Phi, psi and omega in degrees: 000124182266109183298317181301322180294317180294319177301316180296320179295321180293321179298336181277352180293147179301124177093347182275134179262310180211164182211140176222124180256131178252132178231153180227113181055044176085355179253134179283123182251333182213143173231107182259124183232135173251125182231166174271190187263012185283342183224154177291138180305326179295323178294317179297318180299317179296321179295322179296318177298323179293322178298315179299316182294319184284335184262008178086012180276356179077198182271129178249129179295129181299338178290342178277349184265121178245122183241121175250132182255133182251109185296319183289344182284342186302313181293324182292318180295327181286354184294329186073216183276146175286137182254146178270124178260315183202143176232123181234147179216114183243133179252128179271173184292340181263025176067019173262155182223155175231126177258136179230124180238123179255127182241146178249122181232110180050055176068005176252144182260136177226139185236134176241144180231156175205140182229151179176188181293138182271087170246166183302313181285320183290333179297323176295317181296323180296321179296316179296315180297320178296322177297314179296322178294327175294321177293321177296322178297322182284321188248000176073203186293349180295335185276085179268086188237140180228131176284129180261317185195155174226130180224141175256118182233180178217148177209136181053036178078007181248142178275138184224139171266133172243130182235133177249122180241135177254130175254142182249127176231092188069237177265359183269132177251141177225129182265136181235130182247131177233148181225153176207134175291134180281113177218133183073228181289126183296321184290325176294323176297324178293321175296319178299319179296321179296314180292328179298329179289339188237338186302324181274000179231047182299341181297334181291339178282350185250359184288000000 
């Protein structure tokens, strides 16, 4: 039984924000779940039991399942995907540059900025950092995100941006990879790749 797989399946349940399974000598002793307020905890608990049964985890005692509901998370979960409003990149006379990324989250605008030396590789990093700063602006201190790498690759004759983002949850690190086909403005495509790494895992912004 793969604990990581079951955790991932539970995170995909309607209303679930995050999940952590505790085991002792191969036996599951605790299942901690953070959910929003859209569903009754009993409904979530039954769905979790169904996940265990369907994924080969066997029968899980409902007493082992702990569900905490976060009222403020309801609006955040309902946001869906973050939308890109504007991407700007300005170069000053002293070879420094400032990247500004504006994001739209549930009809609200959030802006992230990043500045540094204007080199070919660093300009990509500035765009990614500005995007992450915009997410931090939207989600506050919960967004513990670190850029790991940015790569420009090609496949089938098409150029693609790949972005690696690390999220920190206590001492635990989780790597997220996002990709975007370069079409139109390259920097906007880079923002899309950054969001692609995180849009389907919005729960990490709430941990």
